[in-house]
Amino acid sequence: SLDSLWFPTKGRSAVVSYTWADRSIGASTDFDQAFSRGSFAFSRGRNTALLNYELGYSFDDAAPVERTYRLGGFSRLSGLVPNQLFGRHLAMFSLAGYRQLADYQLVTLYSGFTLEAGNVWETIDDIGIDDLQYAASVFFGADTPIGPVYLALGHIDSGDTALYFYVGNPFRVSRFD
């Protein structure tokens, strides 16, 4: 029920998926994965908060490398390059806050920030809240006829910093879309 794919001001969305692969039906390997992603948007005046989560789990740590979860890039542990981290298990939480600066006939301008916590792990035994990574970004965005445009600066607690320029929606970077 999000009112916008690019800069929602109200509503929510959720995706839940389960993947089962078995050699007996032609898969190259046996594995099972569960994935969930959600977003919740609410506003007051020109200010919006967008809460996001992603959780991914590979049963028996058996997913092949091409089915690993990936993190990195704007709003997905900002400060890292896109898809820099990969693993068979995923937890990612973010808060994006943004303000509508101006609303022209074809373009609406925003400024905002993200706060992010997450990581990927190779095995179930590796998963721990103590190795979550924390990141933040500031951004300017525009909702345009060709889609959203973002200019962002991100930093992660490991010390890496990155500058991003996106045309398209980086908040929904997922192979499950």
Coordinates of C-alpha atoms in Angstrom, one line a residue:
S1 CA 0.0 0.0 0.0
L2 CA 3.0 2.4 -0.4
D3 CA 1.8 5.5 -2.1
S4 CA 5.0 5.8 -4.2
L5 CA 7.7 3.4 -5.2
W6 CA 10.4 6.0 -5.1
F7 CA 9.6 8.4 -2.2
P8 CA 6.7 6.9 -0.3
T9 CA 5.0 9.1 2.4
K10 CA 2.6 6.5 3.7
G11 CA 1.8 2.8 3.5
R12 CA 3.6 -0.5 3.8
S13 CA 4.8 -3.3 1.7
A14 CA 6.1 -6.8 2.3
V15 CA 7.6 -9.7 0.3
V16 CA 8.0 -13.2 1.6
S17 CA 9.5 -15.9 -0.6
Y18 CA 10.7 -19.5 -0.2
T19 CA 13.0 -21.1 -2.8
W20 CA 13.4 -24.9 -3.0
A21 CA 15.9 -26.4 -5.4
D22 CA 16.3 -30.2 -5.8
R23 CA 18.4 -32.2 -8.2
S24 CA 15.5 -34.6 -8.7
I25 CA 13.7 -31.9 -10.6
G26 CA 16.7 -30.6 -12.6
A27 CA 18.5 -28.2 -10.2
S28 CA 22.3 -28.2 -10.2
T29 CA 22.3 -28.5 -6.4
D30 CA 19.9 -29.0 -3.5
F31 CA 19.1 -26.0 -1.3
D32 CA 16.2 -24.2 0.5
Q33 CA 16.0 -20.4 1.2
A34 CA 13.5 -18.2 3.0
F35 CA 13.5 -14.4 2.4
S36 CA 11.4 -11.5 3.7
R37 CA 11.6 -7.8 3.0
G38 CA 9.3 -5.0 4.2
S39 CA 8.9 -1.3 4.2
F40 CA 6.8 1.0 6.4
A41 CA 6.4 4.7 5.6
F42 CA 4.7 7.5 7.6
S43 CA 4.8 11.2 7.3
R44 CA 4.1 14.4 9.2
G45 CA 3.9 17.4 6.9
R46 CA 6.8 17.4 4.5
N47 CA 8.9 15.0 6.6
T48 CA 8.8 11.2 6.1
A49 CA 10.3 8.2 7.9
L50 CA 10.8 5.0 6.0
L51 CA 11.6 1.8 7.9
N52 CA 13.0 -1.1 5.9
Y53 CA 14.0 -4.7 6.8
E54 CA 15.4 -7.7 4.9
L55 CA 16.0 -11.1 6.4
G56 CA 17.4 -14.1 4.4
Y57 CA 18.1 -17.6 5.6
S58 CA 19.7 -20.5 3.8
F59 CA 18.7 -23.9 5.3
D60 CA 21.6 -26.2 6.1
D61 CA 24.0 -23.4 4.9
A62 CA 23.7 -25.1 1.5
A63 CA 22.9 -22.3 -1.0
P64 CA 25.3 -22.1 -3.9
V65 CA 27.4 -18.9 -4.4
E66 CA 25.1 -17.5 -7.1
R67 CA 22.2 -17.6 -4.5
T68 CA 24.0 -15.7 -1.7
Y69 CA 22.6 -12.5 -0.3
R70 CA 24.4 -9.3 -1.0
L71 CA 24.9 -6.1 0.8
G72 CA 26.7 -2.8 0.0
G73 CA 25.8 0.4 -1.7
F74 CA 23.5 3.3 -0.9
S75 CA 21.0 2.4 1.9
R76 CA 22.4 -1.2 2.0
L77 CA 25.4 -0.5 4.3
S78 CA 26.3 2.8 2.8
G79 CA 30.0 3.4 2.5
L80 CA 30.6 0.0 0.8
V81 CA 30.5 -0.5 -2.9
P82 CA 27.4 -2.2 -4.2
N83 CA 27.3 -6.0 -3.4
Q84 CA 30.6 -5.9 -1.6
L85 CA 29.5 -8.3 1.1
F86 CA 27.9 -11.7 0.3
G87 CA 26.8 -14.6 2.4
R88 CA 24.2 -17.3 2.9
H89 CA 22.3 -15.5 5.7
L90 CA 21.2 -11.9 5.8
A91 CA 19.8 -9.3 8.3
M92 CA 19.4 -5.7 7.2
F93 CA 17.5 -2.9 8.9
S94 CA 17.4 0.8 7.9
L95 CA 15.6 4.0 8.7
A96 CA 15.5 6.6 5.9
G97 CA 14.3 10.1 6.9
Y98 CA 13.6 12.6 4.2
R99 CA 12.0 16.0 3.6
Q100 CA 10.3 17.3 0.5
L101 CA 12.2 20.5 -0.4
A102 CA 10.2 21.6 -3.5
D103 CA 7.5 20.3 -5.8
Y104 CA 7.7 21.5 -9.3
Q105 CA 5.5 20.4 -12.2
L106 CA 7.7 17.4 -13.3
V107 CA 10.2 17.1 -10.5
T108 CA 10.0 16.9 -6.7
L109 CA 13.2 17.5 -4.7
Y110 CA 14.1 15.8 -1.4
S111 CA 17.0 15.8 1.1
G112 CA 17.5 13.1 3.7
F113 CA 19.5 10.6 5.6
T114 CA 19.7 6.8 6.3
L115 CA 20.8 4.9 9.3
E116 CA 21.5 1.2 8.7
A117 CA 22.5 -1.9 10.5
G118 CA 23.1 -5.3 8.9
N119 CA 25.4 -8.0 7.8
V120 CA 25.6 -11.3 5.9
W121 CA 27.0 -14.5 7.3
E122 CA 28.3 -17.7 5.7
T123 CA 27.0 -20.2 8.2
I124 CA 24.2 -20.2 10.8
D125 CA 26.9 -20.5 13.5
D126 CA 28.5 -17.2 12.4
I127 CA 25.3 -15.2 12.9
G128 CA 25.5 -12.7 15.8
I129 CA 24.2 -9.3 16.7
D130 CA 27.7 -8.4 17.9
D131 CA 29.0 -8.4 14.3
L132 CA 26.3 -6.2 12.8
Q133 CA 27.8 -3.4 10.8
Y134 CA 26.5 0.2 11.1
A135 CA 26.3 2.8 8.4
A136 CA 24.8 6.1 7.6
S137 CA 24.3 8.4 4.6
V138 CA 23.0 11.8 3.6
F139 CA 21.4 12.3 0.2
F140 CA 19.6 14.6 -2.2
G141 CA 17.0 13.0 -4.3
A142 CA 14.6 13.9 -7.1
D143 CA 11.4 12.2 -8.3
T144 CA 11.6 12.8 -12.0
P145 CA 9.7 11.5 -15.1
I146 CA 12.6 9.1 -15.8
G147 CA 12.5 7.8 -12.2
P148 CA 14.3 8.7 -9.1
V149 CA 17.7 10.4 -9.0
Y150 CA 20.0 10.3 -5.9
L151 CA 23.3 11.9 -5.0
A152 CA 24.5 10.4 -1.7
L153 CA 27.5 10.2 0.6
G154 CA 27.7 7.1 2.8
H155 CA 30.0 6.0 5.6
I156 CA 30.3 2.7 7.4
D157 CA 31.7 2.0 10.9
S158 CA 34.7 0.1 9.4
G159 CA 35.9 3.5 8.1
D160 CA 34.9 3.2 4.4
T161 CA 33.2 6.2 2.7
A162 CA 31.6 6.2 -0.7
L163 CA 29.9 8.8 -3.0
Y164 CA 26.9 7.5 -5.0
F165 CA 25.0 8.8 -8.0
Y166 CA 21.9 6.7 -8.9
V167 CA 19.3 6.9 -11.5
G168 CA 16.8 4.3 -10.3
N169 CA 15.7 3.1 -6.9
P170 CA 18.5 1.8 -4.7
F171 CA 16.1 1.1 -1.8
R172 CA 14.8 -1.9 -3.7
V173 CA 18.0 -3.5 -4.8
S174 CA 17.2 -7.2 -4.6
R175 CA 17.2 -10.1 -6.9
F176 CA 13.7 -10.9 -5.6
D177 CA 12.0 -7.9 -7.2

